[in-house]
CSV table of C-alpha atoms in Angstrom, one decimal:
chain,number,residue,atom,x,y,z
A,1,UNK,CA,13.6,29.9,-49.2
A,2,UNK,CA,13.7,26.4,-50.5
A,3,UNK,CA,16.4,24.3,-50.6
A,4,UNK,CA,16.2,23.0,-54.4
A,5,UNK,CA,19.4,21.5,-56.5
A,6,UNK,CA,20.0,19.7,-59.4
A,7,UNK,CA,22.7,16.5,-59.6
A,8,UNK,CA,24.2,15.8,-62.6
A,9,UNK,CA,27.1,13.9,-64.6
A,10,UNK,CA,26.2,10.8,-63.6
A,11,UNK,CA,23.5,7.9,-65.1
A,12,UNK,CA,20.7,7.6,-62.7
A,13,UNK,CA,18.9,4.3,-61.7
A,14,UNK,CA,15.4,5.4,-60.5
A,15,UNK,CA,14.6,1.6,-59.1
A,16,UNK,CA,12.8,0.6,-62.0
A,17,UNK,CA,14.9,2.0,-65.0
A,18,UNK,CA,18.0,3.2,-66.3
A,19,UNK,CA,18.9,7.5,-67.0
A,20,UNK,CA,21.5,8.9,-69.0
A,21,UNK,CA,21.9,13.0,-70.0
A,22,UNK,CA,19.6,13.2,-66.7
A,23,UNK,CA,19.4,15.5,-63.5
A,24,UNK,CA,18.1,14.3,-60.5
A,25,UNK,CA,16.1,17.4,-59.3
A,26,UNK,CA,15.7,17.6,-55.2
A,27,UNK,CA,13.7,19.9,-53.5
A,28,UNK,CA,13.6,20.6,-49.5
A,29,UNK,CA,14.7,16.9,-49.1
A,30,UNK,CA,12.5,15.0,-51.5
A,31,UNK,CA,12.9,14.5,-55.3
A,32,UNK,CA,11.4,16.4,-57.1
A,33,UNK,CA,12.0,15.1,-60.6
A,34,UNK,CA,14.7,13.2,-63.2
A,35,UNK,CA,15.2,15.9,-66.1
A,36,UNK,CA,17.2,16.0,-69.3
A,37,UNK,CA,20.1,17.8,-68.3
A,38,UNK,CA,19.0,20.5,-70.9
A,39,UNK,CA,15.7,21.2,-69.0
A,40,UNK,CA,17.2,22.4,-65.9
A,41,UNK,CA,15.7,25.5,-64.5
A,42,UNK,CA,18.0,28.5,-64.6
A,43,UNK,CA,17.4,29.0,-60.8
A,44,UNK,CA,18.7,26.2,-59.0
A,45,UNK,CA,21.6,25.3,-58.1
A,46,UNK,CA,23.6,22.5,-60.2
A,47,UNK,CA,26.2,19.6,-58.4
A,48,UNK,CA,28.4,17.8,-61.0
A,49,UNK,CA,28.9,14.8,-59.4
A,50,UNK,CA,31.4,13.6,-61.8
A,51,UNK,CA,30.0,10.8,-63.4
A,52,UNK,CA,29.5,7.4,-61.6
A,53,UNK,CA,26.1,6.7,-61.0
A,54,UNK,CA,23.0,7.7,-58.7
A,55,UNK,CA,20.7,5.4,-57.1
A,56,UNK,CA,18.1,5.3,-54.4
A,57,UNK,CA,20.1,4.8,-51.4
A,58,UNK,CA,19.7,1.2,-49.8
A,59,UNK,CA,17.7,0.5,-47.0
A,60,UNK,CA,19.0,-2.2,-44.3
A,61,UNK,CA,16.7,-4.4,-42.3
A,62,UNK,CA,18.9,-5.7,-39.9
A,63,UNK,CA,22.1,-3.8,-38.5
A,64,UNK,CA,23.3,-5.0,-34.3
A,65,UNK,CA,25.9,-2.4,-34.5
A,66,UNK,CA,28.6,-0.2,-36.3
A,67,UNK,CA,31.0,2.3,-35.5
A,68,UNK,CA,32.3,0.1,-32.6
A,69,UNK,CA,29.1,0.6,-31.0
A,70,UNK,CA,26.4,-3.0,-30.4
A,71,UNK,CA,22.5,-1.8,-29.6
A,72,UNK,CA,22.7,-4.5,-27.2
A,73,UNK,CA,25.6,-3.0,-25.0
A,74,UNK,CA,24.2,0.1,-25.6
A,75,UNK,CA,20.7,0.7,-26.4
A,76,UNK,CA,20.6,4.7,-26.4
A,77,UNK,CA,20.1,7.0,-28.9
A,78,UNK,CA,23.5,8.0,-28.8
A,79,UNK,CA,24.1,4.4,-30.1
A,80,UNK,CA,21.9,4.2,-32.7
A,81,UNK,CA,23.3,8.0,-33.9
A,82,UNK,CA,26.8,6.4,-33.9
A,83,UNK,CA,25.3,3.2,-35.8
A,84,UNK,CA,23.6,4.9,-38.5
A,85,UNK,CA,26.7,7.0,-38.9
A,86,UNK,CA,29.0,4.3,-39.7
A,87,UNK,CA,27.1,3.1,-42.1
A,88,UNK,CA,25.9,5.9,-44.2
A,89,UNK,CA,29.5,5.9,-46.2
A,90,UNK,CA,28.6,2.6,-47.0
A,91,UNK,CA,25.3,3.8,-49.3
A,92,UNK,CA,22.7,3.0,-46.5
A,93,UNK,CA,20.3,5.6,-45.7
A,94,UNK,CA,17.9,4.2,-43.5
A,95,UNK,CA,18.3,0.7,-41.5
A,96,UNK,CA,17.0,-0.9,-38.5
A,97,UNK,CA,19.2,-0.7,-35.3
A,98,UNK,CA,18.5,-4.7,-34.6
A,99,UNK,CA,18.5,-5.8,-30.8
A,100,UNK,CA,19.6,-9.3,-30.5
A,101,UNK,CA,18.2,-11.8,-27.7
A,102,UNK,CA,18.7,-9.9,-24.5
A,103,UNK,CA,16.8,-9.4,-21.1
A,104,UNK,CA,13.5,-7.5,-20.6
A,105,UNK,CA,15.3,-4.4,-19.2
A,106,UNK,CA,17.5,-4.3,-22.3
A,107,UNK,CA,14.6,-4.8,-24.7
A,108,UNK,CA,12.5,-1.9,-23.2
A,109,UNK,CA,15.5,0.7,-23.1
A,110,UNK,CA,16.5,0.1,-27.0
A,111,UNK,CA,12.9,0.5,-27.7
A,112,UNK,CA,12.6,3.8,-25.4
A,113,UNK,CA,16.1,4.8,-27.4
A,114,UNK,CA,14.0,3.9,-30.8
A,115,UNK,CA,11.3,6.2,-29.8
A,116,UNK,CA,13.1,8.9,-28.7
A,117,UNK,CA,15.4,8.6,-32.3
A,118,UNK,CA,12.0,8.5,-34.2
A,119,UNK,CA,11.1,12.0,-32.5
A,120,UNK,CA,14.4,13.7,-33.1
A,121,UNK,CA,14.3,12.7,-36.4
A,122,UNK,CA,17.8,10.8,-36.4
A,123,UNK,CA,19.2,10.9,-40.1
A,124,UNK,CA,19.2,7.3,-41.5
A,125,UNK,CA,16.8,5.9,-38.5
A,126,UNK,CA,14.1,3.9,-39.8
A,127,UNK,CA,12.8,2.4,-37.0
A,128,UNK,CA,13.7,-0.9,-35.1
A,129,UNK,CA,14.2,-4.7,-35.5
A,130,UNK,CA,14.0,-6.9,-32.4
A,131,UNK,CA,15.8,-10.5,-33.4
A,132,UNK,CA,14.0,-12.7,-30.4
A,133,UNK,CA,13.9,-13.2,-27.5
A,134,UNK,CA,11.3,-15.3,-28.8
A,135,UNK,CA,13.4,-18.2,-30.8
A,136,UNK,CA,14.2,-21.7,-30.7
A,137,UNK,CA,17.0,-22.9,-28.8
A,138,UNK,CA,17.6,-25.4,-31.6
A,139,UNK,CA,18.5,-23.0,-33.7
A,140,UNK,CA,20.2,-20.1,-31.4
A,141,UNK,CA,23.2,-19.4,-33.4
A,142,UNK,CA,25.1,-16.7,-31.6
A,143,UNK,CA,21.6,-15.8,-29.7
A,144,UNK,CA,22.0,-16.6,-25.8
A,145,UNK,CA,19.8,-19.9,-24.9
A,146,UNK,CA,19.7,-18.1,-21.6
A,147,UNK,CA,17.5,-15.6,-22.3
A,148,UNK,CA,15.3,-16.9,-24.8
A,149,UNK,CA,11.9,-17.8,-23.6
A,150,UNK,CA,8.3,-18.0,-25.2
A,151,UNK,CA,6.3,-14.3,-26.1
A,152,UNK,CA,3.9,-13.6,-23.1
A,153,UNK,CA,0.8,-11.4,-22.8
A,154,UNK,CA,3.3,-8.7,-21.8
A,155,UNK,CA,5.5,-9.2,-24.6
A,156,UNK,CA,2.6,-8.8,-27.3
A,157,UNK,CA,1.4,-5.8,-25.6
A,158,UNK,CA,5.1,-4.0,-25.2
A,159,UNK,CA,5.4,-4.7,-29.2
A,160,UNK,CA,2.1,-3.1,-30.0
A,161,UNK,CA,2.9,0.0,-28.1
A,162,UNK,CA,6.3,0.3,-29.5
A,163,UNK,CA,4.6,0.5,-32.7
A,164,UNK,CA,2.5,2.8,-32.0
A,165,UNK,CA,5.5,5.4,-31.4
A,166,UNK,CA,7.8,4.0,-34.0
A,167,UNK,CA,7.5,4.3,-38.2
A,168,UNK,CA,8.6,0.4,-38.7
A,169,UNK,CA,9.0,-2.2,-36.3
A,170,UNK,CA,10.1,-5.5,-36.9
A,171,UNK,CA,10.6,-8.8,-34.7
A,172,UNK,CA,12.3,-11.9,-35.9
A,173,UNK,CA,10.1,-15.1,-33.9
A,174,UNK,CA,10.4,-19.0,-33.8
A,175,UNK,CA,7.1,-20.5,-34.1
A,176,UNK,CA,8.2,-23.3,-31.5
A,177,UNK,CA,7.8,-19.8,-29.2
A,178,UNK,CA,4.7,-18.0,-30.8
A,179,UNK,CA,1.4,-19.0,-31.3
A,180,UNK,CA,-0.2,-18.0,-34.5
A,181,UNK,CA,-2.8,-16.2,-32.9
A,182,UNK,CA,-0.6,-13.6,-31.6
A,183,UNK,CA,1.4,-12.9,-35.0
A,184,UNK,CA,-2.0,-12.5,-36.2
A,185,UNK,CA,-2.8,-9.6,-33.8
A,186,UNK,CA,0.9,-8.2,-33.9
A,187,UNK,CA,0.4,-8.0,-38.0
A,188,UNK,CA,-3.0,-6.6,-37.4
A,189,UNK,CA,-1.5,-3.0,-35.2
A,190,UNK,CA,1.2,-2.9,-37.8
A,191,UNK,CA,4.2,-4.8,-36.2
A,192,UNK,CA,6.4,-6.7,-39.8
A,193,UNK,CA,6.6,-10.7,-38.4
A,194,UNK,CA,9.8,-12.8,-39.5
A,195,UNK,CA,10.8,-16.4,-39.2
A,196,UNK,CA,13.8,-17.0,-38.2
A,197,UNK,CA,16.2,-18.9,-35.6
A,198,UNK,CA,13.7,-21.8,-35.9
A,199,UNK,CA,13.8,-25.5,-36.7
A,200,UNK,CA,10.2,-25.4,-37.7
A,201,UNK,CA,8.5,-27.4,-40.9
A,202,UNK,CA,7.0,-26.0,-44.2
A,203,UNK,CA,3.9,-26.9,-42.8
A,204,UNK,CA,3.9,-24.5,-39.8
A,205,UNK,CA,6.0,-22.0,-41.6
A,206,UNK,CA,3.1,-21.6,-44.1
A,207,UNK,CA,0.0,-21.2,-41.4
A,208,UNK,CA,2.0,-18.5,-39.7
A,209,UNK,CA,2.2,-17.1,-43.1
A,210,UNK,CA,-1.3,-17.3,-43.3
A,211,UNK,CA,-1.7,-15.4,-39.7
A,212,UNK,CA,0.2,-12.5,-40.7
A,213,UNK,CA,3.9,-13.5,-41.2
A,214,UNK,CA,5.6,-12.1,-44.0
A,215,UNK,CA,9.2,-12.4,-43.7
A,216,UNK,CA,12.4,-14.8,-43.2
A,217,UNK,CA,15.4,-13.5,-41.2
A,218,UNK,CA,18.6,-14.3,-42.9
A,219,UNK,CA,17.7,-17.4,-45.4
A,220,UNK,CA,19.6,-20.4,-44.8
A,221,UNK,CA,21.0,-19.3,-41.4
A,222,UNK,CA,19.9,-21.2,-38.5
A,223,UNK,CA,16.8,-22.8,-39.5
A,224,UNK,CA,15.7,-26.1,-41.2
A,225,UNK,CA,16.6,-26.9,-44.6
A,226,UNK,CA,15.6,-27.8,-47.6
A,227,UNK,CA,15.1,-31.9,-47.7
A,228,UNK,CA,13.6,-34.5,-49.8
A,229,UNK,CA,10.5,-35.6,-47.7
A,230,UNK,CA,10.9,-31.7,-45.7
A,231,UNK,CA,11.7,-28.2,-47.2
A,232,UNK,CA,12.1,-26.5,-43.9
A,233,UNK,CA,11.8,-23.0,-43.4
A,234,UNK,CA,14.3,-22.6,-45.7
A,235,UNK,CA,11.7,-24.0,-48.4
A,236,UNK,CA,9.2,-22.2,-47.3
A,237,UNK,CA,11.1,-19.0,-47.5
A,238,UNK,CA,11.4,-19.6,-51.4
A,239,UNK,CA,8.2,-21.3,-52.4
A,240,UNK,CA,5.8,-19.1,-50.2
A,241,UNK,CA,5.4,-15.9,-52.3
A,242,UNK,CA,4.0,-13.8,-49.7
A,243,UNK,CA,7.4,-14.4,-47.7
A,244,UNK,CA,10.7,-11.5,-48.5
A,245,UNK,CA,13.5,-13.1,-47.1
A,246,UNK,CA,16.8,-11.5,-46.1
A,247,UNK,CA,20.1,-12.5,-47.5
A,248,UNK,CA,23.7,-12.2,-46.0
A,249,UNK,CA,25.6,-11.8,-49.4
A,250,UNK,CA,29.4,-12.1,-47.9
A,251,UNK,CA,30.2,-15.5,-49.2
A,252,UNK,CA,30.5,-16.6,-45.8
A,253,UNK,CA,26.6,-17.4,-44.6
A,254,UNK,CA,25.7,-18.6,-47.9
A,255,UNK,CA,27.5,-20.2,-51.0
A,256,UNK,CA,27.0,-18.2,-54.2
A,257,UNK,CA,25.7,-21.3,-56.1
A,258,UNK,CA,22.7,-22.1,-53.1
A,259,UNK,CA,22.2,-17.8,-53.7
A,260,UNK,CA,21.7,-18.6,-57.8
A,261,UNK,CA,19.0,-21.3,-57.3
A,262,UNK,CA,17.7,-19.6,-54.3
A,263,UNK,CA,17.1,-16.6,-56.5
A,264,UNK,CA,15.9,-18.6,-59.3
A,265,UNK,CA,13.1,-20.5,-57.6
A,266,UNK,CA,12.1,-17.5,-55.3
A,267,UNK,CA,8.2,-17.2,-55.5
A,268,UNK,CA,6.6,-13.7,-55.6
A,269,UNK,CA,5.6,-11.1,-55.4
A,270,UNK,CA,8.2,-10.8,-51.9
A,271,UNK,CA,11.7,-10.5,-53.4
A,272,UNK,CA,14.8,-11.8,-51.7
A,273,UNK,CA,16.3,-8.6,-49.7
A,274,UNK,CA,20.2,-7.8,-49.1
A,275,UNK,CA,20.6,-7.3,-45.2
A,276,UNK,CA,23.8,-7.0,-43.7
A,277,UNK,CA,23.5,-8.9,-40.2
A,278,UNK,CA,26.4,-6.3,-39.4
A,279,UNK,CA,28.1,-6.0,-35.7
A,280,UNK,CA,30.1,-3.2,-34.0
A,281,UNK,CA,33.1,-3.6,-36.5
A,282,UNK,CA,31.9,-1.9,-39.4
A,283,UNK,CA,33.9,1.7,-39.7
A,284,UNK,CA,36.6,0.2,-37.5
A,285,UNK,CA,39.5,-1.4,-37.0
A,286,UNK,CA,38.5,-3.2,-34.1
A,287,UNK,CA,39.1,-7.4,-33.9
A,288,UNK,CA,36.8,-8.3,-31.0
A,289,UNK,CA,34.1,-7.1,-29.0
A,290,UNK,CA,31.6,-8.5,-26.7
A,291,UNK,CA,27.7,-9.8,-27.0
A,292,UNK,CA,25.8,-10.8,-23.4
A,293,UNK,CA,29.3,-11.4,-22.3
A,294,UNK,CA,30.7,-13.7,-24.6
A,295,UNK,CA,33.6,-12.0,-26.9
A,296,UNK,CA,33.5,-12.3,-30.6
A,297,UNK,CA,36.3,-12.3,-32.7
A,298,UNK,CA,36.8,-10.4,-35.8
A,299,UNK,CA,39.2,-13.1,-38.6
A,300,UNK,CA,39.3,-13.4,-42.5
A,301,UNK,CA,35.6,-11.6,-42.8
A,302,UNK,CA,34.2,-13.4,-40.2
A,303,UNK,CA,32.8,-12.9,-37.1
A,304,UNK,CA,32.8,-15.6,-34.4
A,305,UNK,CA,32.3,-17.2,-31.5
A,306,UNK,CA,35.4,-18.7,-29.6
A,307,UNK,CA,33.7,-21.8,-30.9
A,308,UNK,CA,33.3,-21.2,-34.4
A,309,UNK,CA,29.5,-19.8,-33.9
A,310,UNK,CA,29.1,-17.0,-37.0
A,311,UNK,CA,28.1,-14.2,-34.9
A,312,UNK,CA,26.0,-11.6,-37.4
A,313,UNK,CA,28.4,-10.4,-40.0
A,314,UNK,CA,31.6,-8.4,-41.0
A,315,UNK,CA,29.5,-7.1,-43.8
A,316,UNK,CA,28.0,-3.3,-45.4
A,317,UNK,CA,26.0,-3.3,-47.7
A,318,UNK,CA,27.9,-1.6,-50.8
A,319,UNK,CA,30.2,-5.1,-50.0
A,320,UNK,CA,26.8,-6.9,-50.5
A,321,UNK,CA,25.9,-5.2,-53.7
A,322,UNK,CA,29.2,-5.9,-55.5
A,323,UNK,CA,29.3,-9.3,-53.9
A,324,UNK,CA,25.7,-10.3,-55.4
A,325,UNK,CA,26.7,-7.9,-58.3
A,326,UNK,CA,30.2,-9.8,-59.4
A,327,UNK,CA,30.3,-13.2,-57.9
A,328,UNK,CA,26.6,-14.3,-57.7
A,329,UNK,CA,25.8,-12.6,-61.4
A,330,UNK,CA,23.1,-10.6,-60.9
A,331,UNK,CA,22.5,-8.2,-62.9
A,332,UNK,CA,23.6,-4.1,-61.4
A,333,UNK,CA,19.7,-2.8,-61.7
A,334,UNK,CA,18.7,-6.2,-60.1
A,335,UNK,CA,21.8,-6.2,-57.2
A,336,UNK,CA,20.7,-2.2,-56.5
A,337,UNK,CA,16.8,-3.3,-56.2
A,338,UNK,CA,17.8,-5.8,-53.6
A,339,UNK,CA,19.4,-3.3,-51.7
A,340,UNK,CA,17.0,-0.7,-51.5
A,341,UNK,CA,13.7,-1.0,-53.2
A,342,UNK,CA,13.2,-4.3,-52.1
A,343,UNK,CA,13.6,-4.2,-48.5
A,344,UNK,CA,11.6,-0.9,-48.6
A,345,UNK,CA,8.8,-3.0,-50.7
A,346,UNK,CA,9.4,-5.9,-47.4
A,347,UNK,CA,8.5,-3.3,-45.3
A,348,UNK,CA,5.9,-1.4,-46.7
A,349,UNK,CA,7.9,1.6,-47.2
A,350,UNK,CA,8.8,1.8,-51.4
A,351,UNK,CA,6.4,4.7,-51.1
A,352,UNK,CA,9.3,6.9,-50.3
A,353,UNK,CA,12.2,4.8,-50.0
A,354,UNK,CA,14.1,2.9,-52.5
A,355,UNK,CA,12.9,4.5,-56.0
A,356,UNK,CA,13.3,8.0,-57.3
A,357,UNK,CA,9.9,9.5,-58.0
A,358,UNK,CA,8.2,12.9,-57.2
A,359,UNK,CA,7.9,13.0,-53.2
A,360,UNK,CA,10.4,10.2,-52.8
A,361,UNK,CA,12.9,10.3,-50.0
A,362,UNK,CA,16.2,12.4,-51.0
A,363,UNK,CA,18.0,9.7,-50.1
A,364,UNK,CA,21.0,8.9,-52.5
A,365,UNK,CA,23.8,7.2,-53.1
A,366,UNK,CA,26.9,8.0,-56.0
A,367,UNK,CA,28.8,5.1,-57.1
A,368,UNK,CA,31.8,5.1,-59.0
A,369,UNK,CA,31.6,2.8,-62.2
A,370,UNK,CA,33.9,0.2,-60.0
A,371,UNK,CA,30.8,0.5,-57.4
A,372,UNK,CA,32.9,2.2,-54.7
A,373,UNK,CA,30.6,4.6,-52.7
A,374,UNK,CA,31.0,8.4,-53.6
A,375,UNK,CA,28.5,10.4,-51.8
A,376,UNK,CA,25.7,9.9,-49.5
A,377,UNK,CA,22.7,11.8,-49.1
A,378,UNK,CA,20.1,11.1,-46.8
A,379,UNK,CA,17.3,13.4,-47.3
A,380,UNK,CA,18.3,15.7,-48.9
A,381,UNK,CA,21.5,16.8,-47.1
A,382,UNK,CA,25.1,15.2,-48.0
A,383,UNK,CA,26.0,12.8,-45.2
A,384,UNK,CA,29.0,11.3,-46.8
A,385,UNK,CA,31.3,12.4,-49.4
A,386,UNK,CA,34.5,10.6,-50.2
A,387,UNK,CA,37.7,11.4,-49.2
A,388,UNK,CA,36.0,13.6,-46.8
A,389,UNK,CA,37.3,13.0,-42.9
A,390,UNK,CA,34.1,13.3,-41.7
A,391,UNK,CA,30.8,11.9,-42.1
A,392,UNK,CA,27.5,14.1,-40.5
């Protein structure tokens, strides 16, 4: 027998437009339709969720940790359960565990975890996200100098066989460690290529575009700026519109006002993207942990280095939504988009994530009308309902 229900009592945002006196019909973990309330079929079962509002649930492109669990310290599948665990009451539904920097043993056993998460079907596991090693010291932030080092023969080949056994993988590369010929092949088998952590110029930024490039990891943060006689990577994130470029929303990476013109000149068709750079400390109380050895502390949002270094972010991304929502001014269909279809668009993945059409993704997210998170459901099966001790 199928598993088929109806949700209702609340508006629902399909990605592209706006529902009211609608049902958001599931069936066996994919929508099946948005009805009129009034067309229900007598046969299924009905959920009043209780007003609020429904929307595709978002999708995160860049997550180190959660639960009080890093990938880095402890790249298992275990791990990345526990990571997308914690954040599921937080509205995402899928995200990419994200290995920063680390050592070639580390590397291959979070992408051995990825596989083996892929084939047991891990709810909320999208696939993974591999921040370097392949950076520029220049432009390290919180990344070890130690360990990064220009991509090899080895390291091309060991990305195209992860993606062969993963649905998305992702690597963040500096092109002062990269040549263009081997994004070029790496975009060719399927592997997404970001800029990031790199002190490179338009110029360069734009012929790795060219070869196959087609994102920016965490706009503004460590890499060149925008200048008069140079826009940097940072210009080249906004003016090239084959480039999506991710977004720490917290107030913290990136002044609202630089977000507003950011968002304002931001060529298309690639969209800015909400990410959420998060650590170990979302779901938790926890004020420090540890990254290749070095602790990070956890202080008025932040996260940092004993020197100051921002270290990822004390962020989720229903925080993100309401920030770019209420203090940015963006408008709530616009915020939501960034958050799910977007990224899912970045990744070529709005196919079944981030929209609610026929043979989308279940995956679904009830907001109050203040934007707090009400229930979670990630294919289909709730995953999160409020005031709830437990989350599956």
């Amino acid at each position: 027998m199928s598993d088929r229900f109806a949700l209702t009592g609340a508006r629902i945002f399909d990605g592209d437009d706006w529902h009211e006196g609608h049902a958001l019909v599931v069936r066996d973990g994919l929508v099946e339709a948005i009805l009129p309330t009034g067309a229900i079929p007598s046969d299924i079962r009905v959920v009043d969720t209780g007003g609020g509002l429904l929307a595709p649930g978002f999708v995160d492109l860049q997550v180190n940790g959660g639960g009080g669990v890093m990938l880095n310290d402890h790249p298992d599948v275990a791990s990345i359960e526990t990571i997308c665990r914690a954040h599921a009451p937080f509205g995402t539904t899928a995200l990419l565990p994200t290995l920063i920097t680390d050592t070639p043993a580390i590397t291959a056993a979070a992408v051995a975890a990825g596989e083996a998460a892929a084939r047991q079907k891990v709810p909320g596991f999208l696939g993974l996200h591999l921040e370097g090693p392949h950076l520029s010291v220049a432009r390290k932030g919180a990344h070890d100098p130690v360990l990064i080092r220009p991509m090899t023969d080895a390291d091309q080949a060991m990305l195209i066989a992860a993606r062969q056994k993963l649905p998305v993988l992702l690597t963040t590369i500096a092109p002062e460690s990269v040549e263009p010929a081997r994004v070029a092949v790496l975009a060719k088998a399927g592997v997404i290529v970001s800029l990031g952590h790199s002190d490179t110029g338009y110029a360069a930024a734009s012929a790795f575009a060219e070869a196959g490039a087609s994102m920016i990891t965490h706009l503004f943060n460590a890499m060149s700026q925008i200048g008069n006689r140079e826009p940097g990577l940072a210009g080249a994130a906004i003016d090239i519109g084959t480039l999506s470029a991710g977004l720490i929303a917290d107030g913290i990476h990136v002044d609202p006002a630089t977000i507003k013109i950011a968002l304002r000149a931001k060529q298309g068709p690639a969209r800015i993207v909400l990410v959420t750079d998060a650590m170990a400390t979302i779901g938790t109380e926890m004020t420090s942990f540890t990254l290749n050895g070095r602790t990070i502390y956890r202080r008025d949002g932040s996260l940092r280095l004993a020197d100051g270094t921002l270290a990822g972010a004390d962020l989720d991304m229903i925080s993100a939504v309401r920030f770019i929502h209420r203090v940015v001014g963006v408008e709530l269909s616009e915020a939501l988009r960034m958050a799910s279809l977007y990224p899912a668009q970045a990744i070529g993945q709005s196919h079944r994530l981030g929209r609610f059409a026929n043979g989308t993704a279940a995956d679904i997210v009830a907001l109050s009308d203040d934007l707090d998170t009400k229930g979670v459901w990630i294919g289909g099966e709730k995953v999160f309902a409020a005031g709830s001790d437990t989350v599956r």
